[in-house]
Tab-separated table of C-alpha atoms in Angstrom:
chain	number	residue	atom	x	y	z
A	254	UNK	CA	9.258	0.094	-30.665
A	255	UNK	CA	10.754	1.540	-27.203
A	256	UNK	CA	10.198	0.692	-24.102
A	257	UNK	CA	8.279	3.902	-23.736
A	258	UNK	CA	5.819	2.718	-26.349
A	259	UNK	CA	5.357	-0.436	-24.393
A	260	UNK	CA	1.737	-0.752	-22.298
A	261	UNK	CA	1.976	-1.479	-18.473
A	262	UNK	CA	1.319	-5.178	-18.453
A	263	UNK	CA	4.442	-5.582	-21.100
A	264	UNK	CA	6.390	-3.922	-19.234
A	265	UNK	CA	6.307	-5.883	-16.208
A	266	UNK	CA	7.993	-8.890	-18.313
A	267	UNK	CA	10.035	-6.875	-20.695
A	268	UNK	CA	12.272	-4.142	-18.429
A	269	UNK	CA	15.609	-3.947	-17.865
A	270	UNK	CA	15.609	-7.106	-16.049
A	271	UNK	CA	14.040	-9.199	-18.284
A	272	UNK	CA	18.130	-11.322	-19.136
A	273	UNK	CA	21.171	-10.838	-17.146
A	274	UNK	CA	23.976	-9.563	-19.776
A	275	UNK	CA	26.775	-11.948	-18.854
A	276	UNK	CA	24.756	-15.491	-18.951
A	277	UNK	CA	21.577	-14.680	-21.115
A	278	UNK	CA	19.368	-15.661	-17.657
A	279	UNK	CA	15.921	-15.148	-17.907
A	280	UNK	CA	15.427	-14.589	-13.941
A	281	UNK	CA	17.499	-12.407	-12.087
A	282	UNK	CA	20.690	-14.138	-10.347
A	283	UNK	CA	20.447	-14.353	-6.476
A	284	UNK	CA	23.559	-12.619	-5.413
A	285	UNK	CA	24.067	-14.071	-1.938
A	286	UNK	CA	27.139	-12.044	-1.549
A	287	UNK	CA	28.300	-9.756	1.271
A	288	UNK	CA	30.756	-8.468	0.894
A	289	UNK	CA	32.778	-7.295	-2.430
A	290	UNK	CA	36.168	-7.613	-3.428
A	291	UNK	CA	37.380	-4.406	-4.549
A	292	UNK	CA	40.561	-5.097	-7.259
A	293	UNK	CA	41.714	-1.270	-7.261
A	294	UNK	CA	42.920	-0.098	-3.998
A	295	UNK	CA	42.230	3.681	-5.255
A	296	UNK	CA	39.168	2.981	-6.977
A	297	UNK	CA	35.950	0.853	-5.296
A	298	UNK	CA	33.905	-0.780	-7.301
A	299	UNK	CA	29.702	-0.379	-7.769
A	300	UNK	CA	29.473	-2.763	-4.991
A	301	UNK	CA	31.468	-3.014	-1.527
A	302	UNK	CA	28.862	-3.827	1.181
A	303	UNK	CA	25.385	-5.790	0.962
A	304	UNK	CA	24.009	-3.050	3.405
A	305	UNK	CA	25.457	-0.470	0.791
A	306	UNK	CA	23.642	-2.415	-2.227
A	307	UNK	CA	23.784	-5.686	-3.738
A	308	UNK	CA	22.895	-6.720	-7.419
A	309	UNK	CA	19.800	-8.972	-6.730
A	310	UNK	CA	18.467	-5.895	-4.174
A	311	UNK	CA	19.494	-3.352	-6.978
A	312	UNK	CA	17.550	-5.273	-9.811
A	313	UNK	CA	14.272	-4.849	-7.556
A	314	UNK	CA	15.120	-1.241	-6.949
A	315	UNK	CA	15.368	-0.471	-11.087
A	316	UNK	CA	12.124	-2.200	-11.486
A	317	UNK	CA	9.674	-0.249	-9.211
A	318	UNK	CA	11.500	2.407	-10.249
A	319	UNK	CA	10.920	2.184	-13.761
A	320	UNK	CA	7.406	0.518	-13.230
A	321	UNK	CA	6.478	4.078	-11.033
A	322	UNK	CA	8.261	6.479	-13.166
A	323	UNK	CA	11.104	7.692	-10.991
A	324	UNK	CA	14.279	8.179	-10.751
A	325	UNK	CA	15.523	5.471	-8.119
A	326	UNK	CA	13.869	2.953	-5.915
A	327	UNK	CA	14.337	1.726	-2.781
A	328	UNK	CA	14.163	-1.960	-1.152
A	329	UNK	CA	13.418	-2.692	2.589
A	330	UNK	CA	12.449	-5.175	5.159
A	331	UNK	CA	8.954	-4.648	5.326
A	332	UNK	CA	6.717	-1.876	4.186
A	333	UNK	CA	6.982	-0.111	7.551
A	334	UNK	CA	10.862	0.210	7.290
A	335	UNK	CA	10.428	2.344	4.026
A	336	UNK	CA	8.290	4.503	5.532
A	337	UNK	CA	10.047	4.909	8.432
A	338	UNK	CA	13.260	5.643	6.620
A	339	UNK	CA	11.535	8.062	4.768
A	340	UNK	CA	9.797	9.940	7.931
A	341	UNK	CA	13.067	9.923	9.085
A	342	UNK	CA	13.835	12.968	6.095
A	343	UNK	CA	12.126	14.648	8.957
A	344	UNK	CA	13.635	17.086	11.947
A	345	UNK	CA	12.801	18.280	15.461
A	346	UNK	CA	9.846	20.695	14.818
A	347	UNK	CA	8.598	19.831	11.670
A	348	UNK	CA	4.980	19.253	11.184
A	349	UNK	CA	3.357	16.039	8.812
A	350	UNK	CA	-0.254	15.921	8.205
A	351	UNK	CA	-1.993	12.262	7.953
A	352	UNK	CA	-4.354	10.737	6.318
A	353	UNK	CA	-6.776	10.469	8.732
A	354	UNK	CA	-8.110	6.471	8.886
A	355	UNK	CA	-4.356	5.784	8.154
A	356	UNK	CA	-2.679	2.196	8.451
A	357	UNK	CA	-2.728	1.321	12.204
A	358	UNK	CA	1.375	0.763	11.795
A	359	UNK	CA	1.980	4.193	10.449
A	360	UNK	CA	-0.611	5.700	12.866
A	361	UNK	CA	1.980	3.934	15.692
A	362	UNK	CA	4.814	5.366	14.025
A	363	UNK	CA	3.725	8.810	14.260
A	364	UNK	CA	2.171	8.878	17.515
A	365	UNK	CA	4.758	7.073	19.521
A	366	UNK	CA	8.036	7.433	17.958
A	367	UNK	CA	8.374	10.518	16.106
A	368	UNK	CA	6.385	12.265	18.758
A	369	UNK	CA	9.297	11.368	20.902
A	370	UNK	CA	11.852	13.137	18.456
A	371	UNK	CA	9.853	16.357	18.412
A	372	UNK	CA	7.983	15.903	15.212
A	373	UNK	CA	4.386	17.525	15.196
A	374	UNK	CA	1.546	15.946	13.614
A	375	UNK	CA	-2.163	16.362	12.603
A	376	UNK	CA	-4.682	13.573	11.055
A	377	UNK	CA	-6.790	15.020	8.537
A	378	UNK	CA	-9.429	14.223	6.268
A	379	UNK	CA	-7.833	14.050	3.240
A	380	UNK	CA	-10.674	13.931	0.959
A	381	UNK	CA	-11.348	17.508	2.256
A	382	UNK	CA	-9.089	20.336	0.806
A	383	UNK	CA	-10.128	22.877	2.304
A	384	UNK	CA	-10.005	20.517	5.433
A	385	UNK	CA	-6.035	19.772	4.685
A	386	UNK	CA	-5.171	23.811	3.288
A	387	UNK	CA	-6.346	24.695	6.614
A	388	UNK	CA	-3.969	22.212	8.661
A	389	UNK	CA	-0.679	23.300	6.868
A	390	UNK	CA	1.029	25.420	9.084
A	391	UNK	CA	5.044	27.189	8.625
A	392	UNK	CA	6.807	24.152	9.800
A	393	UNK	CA	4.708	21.816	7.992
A	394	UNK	CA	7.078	19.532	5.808
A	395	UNK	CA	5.276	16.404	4.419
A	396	UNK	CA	1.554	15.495	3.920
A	397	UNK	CA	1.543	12.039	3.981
A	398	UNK	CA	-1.471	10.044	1.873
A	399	UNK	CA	-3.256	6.526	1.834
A	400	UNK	CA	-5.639	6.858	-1.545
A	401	UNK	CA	-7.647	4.763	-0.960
A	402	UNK	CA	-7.332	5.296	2.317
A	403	UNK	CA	-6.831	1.631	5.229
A	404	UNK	CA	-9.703	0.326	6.033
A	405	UNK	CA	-12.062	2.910	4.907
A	406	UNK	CA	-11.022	2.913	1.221
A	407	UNK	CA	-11.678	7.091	1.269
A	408	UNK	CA	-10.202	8.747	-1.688
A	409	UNK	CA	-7.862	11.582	-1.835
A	410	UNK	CA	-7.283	13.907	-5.090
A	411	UNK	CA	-3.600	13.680	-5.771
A	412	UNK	CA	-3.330	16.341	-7.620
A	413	UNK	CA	-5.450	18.527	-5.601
A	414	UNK	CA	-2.727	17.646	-2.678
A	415	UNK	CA	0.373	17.870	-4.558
A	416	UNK	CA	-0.409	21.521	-5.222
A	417	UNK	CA	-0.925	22.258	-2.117
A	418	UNK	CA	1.893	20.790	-1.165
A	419	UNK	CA	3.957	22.731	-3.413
A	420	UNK	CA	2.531	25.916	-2.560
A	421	UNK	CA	3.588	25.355	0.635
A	422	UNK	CA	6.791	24.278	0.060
A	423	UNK	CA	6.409	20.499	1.668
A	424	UNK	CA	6.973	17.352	0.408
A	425	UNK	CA	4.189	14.663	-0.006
A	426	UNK	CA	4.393	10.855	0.602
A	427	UNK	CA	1.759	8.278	-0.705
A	428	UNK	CA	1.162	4.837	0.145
A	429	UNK	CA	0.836	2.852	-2.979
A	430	UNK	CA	0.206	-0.650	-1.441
A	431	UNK	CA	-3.393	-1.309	-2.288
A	432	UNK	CA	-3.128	0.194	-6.224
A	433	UNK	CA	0.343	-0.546	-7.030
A	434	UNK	CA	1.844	0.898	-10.519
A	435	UNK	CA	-0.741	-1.146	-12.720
A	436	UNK	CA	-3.844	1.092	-11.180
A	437	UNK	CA	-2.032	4.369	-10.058
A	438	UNK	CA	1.351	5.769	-10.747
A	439	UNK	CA	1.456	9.156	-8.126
A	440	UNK	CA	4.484	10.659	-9.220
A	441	UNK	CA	2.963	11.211	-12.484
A	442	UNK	CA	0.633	13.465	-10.561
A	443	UNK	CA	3.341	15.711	-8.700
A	444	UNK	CA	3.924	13.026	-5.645
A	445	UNK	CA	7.003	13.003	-4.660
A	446	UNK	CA	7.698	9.462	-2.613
A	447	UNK	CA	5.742	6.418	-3.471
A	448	UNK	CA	5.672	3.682	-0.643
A	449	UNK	CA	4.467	-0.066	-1.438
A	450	UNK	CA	3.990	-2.504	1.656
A	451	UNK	CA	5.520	-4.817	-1.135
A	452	UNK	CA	4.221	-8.113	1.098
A	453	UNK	CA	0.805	-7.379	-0.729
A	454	UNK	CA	0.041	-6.949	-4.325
A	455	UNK	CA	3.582	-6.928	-5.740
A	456	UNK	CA	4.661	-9.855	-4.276
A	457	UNK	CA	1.008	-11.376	-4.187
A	458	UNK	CA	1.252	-14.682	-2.320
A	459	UNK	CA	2.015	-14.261	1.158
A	460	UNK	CA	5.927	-15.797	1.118
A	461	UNK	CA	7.502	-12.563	1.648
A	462	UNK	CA	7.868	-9.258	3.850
A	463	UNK	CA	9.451	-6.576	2.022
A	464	UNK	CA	8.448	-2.648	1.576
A	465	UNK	CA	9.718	-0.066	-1.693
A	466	UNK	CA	10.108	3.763	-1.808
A	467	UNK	CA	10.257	5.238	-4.923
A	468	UNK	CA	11.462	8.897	-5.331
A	469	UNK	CA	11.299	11.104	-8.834
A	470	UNK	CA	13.682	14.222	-7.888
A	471	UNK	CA	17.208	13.140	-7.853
A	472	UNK	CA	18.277	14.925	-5.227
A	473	UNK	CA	15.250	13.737	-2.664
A	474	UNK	CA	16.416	10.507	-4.117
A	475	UNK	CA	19.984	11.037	-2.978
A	476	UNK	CA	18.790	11.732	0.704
A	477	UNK	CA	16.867	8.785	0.894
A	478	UNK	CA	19.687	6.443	-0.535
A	479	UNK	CA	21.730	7.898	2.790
A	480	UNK	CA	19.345	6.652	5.047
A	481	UNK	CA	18.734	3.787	3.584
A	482	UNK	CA	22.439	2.923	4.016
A	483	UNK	CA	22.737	4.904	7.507
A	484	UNK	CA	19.427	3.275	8.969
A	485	UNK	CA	20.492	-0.559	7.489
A	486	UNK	CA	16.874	-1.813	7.066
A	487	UNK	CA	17.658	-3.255	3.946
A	488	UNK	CA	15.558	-6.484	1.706
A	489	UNK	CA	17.603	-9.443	1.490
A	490	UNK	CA	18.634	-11.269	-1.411
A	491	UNK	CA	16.286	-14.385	-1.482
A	492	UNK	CA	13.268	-11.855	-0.554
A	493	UNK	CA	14.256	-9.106	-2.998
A	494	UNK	CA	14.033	-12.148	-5.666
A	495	UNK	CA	10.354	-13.643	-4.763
A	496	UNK	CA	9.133	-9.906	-5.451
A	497	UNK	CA	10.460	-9.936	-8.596
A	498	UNK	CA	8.629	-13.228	-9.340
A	499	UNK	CA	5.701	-12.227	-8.046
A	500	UNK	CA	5.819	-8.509	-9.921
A	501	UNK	CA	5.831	-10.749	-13.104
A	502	UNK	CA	2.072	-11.710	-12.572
A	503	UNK	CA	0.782	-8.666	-10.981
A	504	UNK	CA	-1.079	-7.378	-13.578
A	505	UNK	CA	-3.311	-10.386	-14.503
A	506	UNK	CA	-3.597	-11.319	-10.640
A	507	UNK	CA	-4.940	-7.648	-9.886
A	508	UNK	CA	-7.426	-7.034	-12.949
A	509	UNK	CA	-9.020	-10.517	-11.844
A	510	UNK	CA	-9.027	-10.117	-8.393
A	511	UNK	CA	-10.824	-6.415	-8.823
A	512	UNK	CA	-12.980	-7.567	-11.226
A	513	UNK	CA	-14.283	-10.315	-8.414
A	514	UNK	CA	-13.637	-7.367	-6.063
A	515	UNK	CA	-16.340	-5.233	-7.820
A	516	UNK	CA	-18.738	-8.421	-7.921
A	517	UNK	CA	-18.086	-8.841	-4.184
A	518	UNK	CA	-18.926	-5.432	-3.355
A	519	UNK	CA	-21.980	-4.796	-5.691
A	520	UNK	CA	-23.416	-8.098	-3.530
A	521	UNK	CA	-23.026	-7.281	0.119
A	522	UNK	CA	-24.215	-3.761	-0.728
A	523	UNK	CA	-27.386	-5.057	-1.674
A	524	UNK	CA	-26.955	-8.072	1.809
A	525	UNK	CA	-29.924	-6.504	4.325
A	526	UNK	CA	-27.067	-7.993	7.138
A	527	UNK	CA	-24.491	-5.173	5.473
A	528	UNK	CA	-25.208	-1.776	6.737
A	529	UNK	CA	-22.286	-0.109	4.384
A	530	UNK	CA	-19.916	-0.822	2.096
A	531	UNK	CA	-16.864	0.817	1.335
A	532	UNK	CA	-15.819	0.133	-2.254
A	533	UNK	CA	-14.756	2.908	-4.393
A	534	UNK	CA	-15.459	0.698	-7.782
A	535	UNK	CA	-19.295	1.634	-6.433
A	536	UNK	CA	-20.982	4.112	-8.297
A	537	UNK	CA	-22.267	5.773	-4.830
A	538	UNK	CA	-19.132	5.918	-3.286
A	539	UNK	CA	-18.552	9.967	-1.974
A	540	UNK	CA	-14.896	9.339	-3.992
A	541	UNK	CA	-15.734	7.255	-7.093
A	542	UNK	CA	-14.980	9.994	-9.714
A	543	UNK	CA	-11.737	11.349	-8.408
A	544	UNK	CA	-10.677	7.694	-8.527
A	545	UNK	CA	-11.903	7.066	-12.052
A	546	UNK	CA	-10.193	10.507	-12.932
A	547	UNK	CA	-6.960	9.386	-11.463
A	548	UNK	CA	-6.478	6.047	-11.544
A	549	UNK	CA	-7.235	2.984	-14.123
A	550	UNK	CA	-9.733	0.803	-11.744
A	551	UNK	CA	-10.885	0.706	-8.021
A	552	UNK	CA	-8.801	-2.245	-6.676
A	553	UNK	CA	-9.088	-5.789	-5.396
A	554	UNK	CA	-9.805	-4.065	-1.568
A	555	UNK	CA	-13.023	-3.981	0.003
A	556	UNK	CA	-13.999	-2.867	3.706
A	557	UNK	CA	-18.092	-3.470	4.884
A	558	UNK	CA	-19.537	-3.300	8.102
A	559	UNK	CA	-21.894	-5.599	10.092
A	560	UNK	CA	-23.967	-5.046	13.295
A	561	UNK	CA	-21.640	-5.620	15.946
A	562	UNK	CA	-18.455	-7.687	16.792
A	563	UNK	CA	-20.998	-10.612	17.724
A	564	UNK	CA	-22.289	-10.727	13.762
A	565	UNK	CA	-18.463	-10.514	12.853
A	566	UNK	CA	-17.858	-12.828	14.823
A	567	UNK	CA	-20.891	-15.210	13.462
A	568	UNK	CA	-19.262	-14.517	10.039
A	569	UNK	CA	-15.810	-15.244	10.362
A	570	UNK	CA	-16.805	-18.571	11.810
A	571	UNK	CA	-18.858	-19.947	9.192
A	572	UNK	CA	-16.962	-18.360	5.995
A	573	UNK	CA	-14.672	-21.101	4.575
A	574	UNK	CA	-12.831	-19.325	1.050
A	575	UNK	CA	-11.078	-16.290	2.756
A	576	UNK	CA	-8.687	-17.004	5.208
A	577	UNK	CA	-8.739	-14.843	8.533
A	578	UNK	CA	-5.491	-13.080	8.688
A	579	UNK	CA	-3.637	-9.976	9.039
A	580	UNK	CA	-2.064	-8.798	5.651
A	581	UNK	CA	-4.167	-8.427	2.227
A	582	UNK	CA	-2.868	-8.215	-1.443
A	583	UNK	CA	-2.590	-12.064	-2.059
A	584	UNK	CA	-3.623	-14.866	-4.668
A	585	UNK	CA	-5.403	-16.204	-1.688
A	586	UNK	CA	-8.728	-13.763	-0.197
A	587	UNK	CA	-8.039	-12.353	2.961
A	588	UNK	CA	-10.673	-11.542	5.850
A	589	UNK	CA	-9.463	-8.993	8.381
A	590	UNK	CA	-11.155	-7.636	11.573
A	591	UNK	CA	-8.975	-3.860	11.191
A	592	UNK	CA	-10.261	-3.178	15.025
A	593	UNK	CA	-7.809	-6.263	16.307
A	594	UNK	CA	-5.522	-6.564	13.515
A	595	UNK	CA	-4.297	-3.779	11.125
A	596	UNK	CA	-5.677	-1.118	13.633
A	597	UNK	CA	-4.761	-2.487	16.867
A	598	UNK	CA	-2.324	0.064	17.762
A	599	UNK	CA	-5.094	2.780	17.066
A	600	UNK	CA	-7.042	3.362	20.823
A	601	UNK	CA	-10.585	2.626	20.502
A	602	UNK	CA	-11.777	5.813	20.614
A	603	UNK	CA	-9.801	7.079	17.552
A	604	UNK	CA	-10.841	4.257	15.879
A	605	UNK	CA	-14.448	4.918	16.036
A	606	UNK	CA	-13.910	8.413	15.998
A	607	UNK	CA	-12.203	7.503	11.906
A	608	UNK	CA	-15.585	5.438	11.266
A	609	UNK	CA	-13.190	2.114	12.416
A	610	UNK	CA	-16.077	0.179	14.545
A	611	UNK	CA	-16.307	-2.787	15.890
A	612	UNK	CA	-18.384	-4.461	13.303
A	613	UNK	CA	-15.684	-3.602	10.460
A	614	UNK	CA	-14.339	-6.146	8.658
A	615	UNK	CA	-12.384	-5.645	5.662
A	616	UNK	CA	-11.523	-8.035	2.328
A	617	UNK	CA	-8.759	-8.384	0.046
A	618	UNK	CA	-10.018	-10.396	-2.914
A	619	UNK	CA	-7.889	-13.073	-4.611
A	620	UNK	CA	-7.676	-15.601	-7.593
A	621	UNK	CA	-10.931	-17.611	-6.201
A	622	UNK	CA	-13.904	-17.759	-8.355
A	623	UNK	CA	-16.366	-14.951	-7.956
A	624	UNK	CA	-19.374	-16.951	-7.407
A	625	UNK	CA	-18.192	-19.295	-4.897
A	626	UNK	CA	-16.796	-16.272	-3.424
A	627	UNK	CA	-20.296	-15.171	-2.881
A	628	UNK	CA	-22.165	-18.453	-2.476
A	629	UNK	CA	-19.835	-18.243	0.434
A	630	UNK	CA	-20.580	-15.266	1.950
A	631	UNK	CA	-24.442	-15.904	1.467
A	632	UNK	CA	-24.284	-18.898	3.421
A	633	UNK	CA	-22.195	-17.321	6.358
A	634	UNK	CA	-24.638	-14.320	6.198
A	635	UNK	CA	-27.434	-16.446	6.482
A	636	UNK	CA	-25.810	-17.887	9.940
A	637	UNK	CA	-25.856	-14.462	11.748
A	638	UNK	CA	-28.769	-13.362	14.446
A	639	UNK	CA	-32.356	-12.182	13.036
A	640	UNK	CA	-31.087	-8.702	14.835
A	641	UNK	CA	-28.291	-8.223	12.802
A	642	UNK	CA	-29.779	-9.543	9.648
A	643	UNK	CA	-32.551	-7.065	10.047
A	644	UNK	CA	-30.779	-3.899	12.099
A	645	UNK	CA	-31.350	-1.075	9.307
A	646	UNK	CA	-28.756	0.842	7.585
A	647	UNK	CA	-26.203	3.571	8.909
C-alpha cells in the first residue's frame, strides 16, 4: 500500500519523517546547528545557513507540506510572520480583498503597514459572491480568506472564491488555523497559499509560537522561499520540533475536542442568557452546508454572545474549566473576550460594525470532558443578572 492509499490520521505518524535514515530515530533529530561546513569549495552543500534552512526546520516544512498537498512548506516565528511574508508577494498599487471579521492581527497588518507601502485594500463579506465579484478591481492581486471566519466562524465557499480568483487573474490566501489539514485541505480546492497560526491546533498545547505557509505551484513556491530567506523570520530548531510532536496527536485531539465542541454549542444555543451562537456544526447556521460540502467536520471553535460586557464579565469570573486567555487550538479550553484580546487592534466601531460586540466571547474547546464542560458553564450562567438571563434574542 502507498502512502497515497494511506487515510489522514495514518499519515500524520507514517510520512516521510516517521525514522531518520542514518540512525533509525523515531523522532526527528534537533539540529541545533548554524552554520554548515561546506567540504567543496566549488560546490555548497543542501545546507549553509540556519536562516537559509536547517534539517529539523526542513522536516516540519515536508510535513505540512505533504499533510496539505503542496509542493513546499514554509516554517516561521509565529503565524503572523507567514502571513506577512506572504503579503509581502505584494507591490505598490496592488489591491487585496479581506475577509471581512478577519483576525484582529491581520486586520493590523493591512491597515497600518501595508497601507504605508501603497497597498490598497477592501474587507468584504466573503460569504457573499456577488458581494466579493463586485470588489475585484484591475489591480486586485490576492483575496485573502478566514473559513471559518475569527470570531464570527462565517463560512466562505472555496471554490466559489478560487474561481473568481482565477478569472481575475489574482492569487488567493487562506488561513487554515482553526481546521488544519485533518478538517480542510484548500489547495485541493484551487487555493493557492495555506497559512496555519501553527501555536493552535498543530502544535495543540500552548508551549510554542510558530506559523506555516504552504504553497502548491512551484514557482509561487519559489517566490515565497526568497522571502522567507530575504525577510529572516524563520522557526527555530527546538520550536520547529514541539510542532512536530504535537502534529502527531492532532487528529485524535481535534475529532474529540469538536465532538465536545458540537455538545458545547448545541447547549448554550438553547441557554435563555445566550442570545446567538456562532457554530457552524449547527444545523441553522447561514453556512452549515458549504462547510459540510467542503470540509470533513465544523471544528473545535465556538464564538456566542451574552448581554453586555457586564454578563461577560459575570461569566468569566465564575467559570473554572476554560482558562481566560488569548490564543485557542489547545488540549486545554480557552475563553477569549475577541473585543480586548484577538480584536484589540480592530477600532470599536469596525468591530461592531463586523457583528464583534462587546458581549462576544469566543471558545476553543479542548480534551476536558463534555459534561463538566457544561455543568460548568450552567453554573456560571446561573451567576449572571436576571436582565441578562432574560434580555431576548438578537
Amino acid at each position: 500500500m502507498s502512502n497515497d492509499d494511506w487515510k489522514f490520521e495514518t499519515k500524520l505518524l507514517h510520512n516521510r519523517q516517521k525514522v531518520q535514515k542514518e540512525t533509525g530515530a523515531v523522532s526527528v533529530p534537533i539540529n541545533h546547528s548554524s552554520t554548515f561546513h561546506q567540504f567543496d569549495f566549488d560546490d555548497y552543500g543542501k545546507f549553509d545557513y540556519s536562516r537559509s534552512g536547517n534539517p529539523t526546520r526542513e522536516a516540519l516544512e515536508e510535513t505540512i507540506a505533504e499533510l496539505e498537498g503542496g509542493t513546499k512548506g514554509f516554517a516561521f516565528a509565529s503565524g503572523m510572520a507567514a502571513i506577512s511574508t506572504c503579503f509581502l508577494l505584494l507591490s505598490k498599487g496592488d489591491h487585496v480583498l479581506i475577509t471581512e471579521d478577519v483576525y484582529g492581527g491581520t486586520y493590523r497588518i493591512i491597515t497600518d503597514v501595508l497601507s504605508r507601502f501603497g497597498i490598497e485594500y477592501s474587507f468584504v463579506d466573503m460569504t457573499d459572491l456577488h458581494e466579493v465579484a463586485s470588489h475585484i478591481k484591475p489591480n486586485t492581486k490576492v483575496i485573502y480568506v478566514e473559513t471559518p471566519s475569527n470570531p464570527l466562524l462565517k463560512i466562505t465557499d472555496i471554490q466559489g472564491i478560487t474561481k473568481l480568483a482565477k478569472a481575475n487573474n489574482c492569487l488567493t490566501f487562506l488561513d487554515n488555523t482553526f481546521l488544519t489539514p485533518v478538517l480542510q485541505r484548500p489547495l485541493e480546492l484551487g487555493v493557492d497559499i495555506v497559512l496555519h497560526s501553527a501555536t493552535k491546533f498543530l502544535a495543540g498545547h500552548s508551549d510554542v509560537l510558530a506559523g506555516l505557509a504552504v504553497v502548491k505551484d512551484e514557482e509561487l513556491a519559489a517566490q515565497v522561499g526568497k522571502l522567507q530567506n530575504a525577510f529572516g523570520a524563520v522557526l527555530g530548531v527546538q520550536d520547529s520540533w514541539l510542532v512536530l510532536r504535537g502534529m502527531k496527536t492532532l487528529n485524535v485531539r481535534l475529532q474529540q475536542s469538536s465532538a465536545s465542541a458540537r455538545k458545547l454549542a448545541e447547549y448554550l444555543s438553547k441557554h435563555k442568557a445566550v442570545r446567538n451562537v456562532y457554530y457552524p456544526g449547527l444545523t441553522f447556521h447561514p453556512g452549515h452546508s458549504i462547510q459540510r460540502y467542503q470540509a470533513d467536520g465544523p471544528g473545535a471553535v465556538l464564538s456566542f454572545t451574552l448581554a453586555d460586557e457586564d454578563a461577560v464579565r459575570t461569566l468569566v469570573k465564575n467559570v473554572e474549566l476554560p482558562v481566560f486567555a488569548v490564543s485557542l487550538g489547545a488540549v486545554e479550553s480557552i475563553l477569549s473576550y475577541p473585543a480586548r484580546m484577538s480584536h484589540a487592534a480592530m477600532p470599536k466601531e469596525e468591530r461592531e460594525r463586523r457583528g464583534i460586540s462587546d458581549g462576544l466571547l469566543r471558545i476553543s474547546v479542548g480534551l476536558e470532558d463534555a459534561d463538566d464542560l457544561i455543568k460548568d458553564f450552567e453554573k456560571a450562567l446561573a451567576k449572571l443578572p436576571a436582565h441578562a438571563i432574560n434580555k431576548l434574542r438578537a
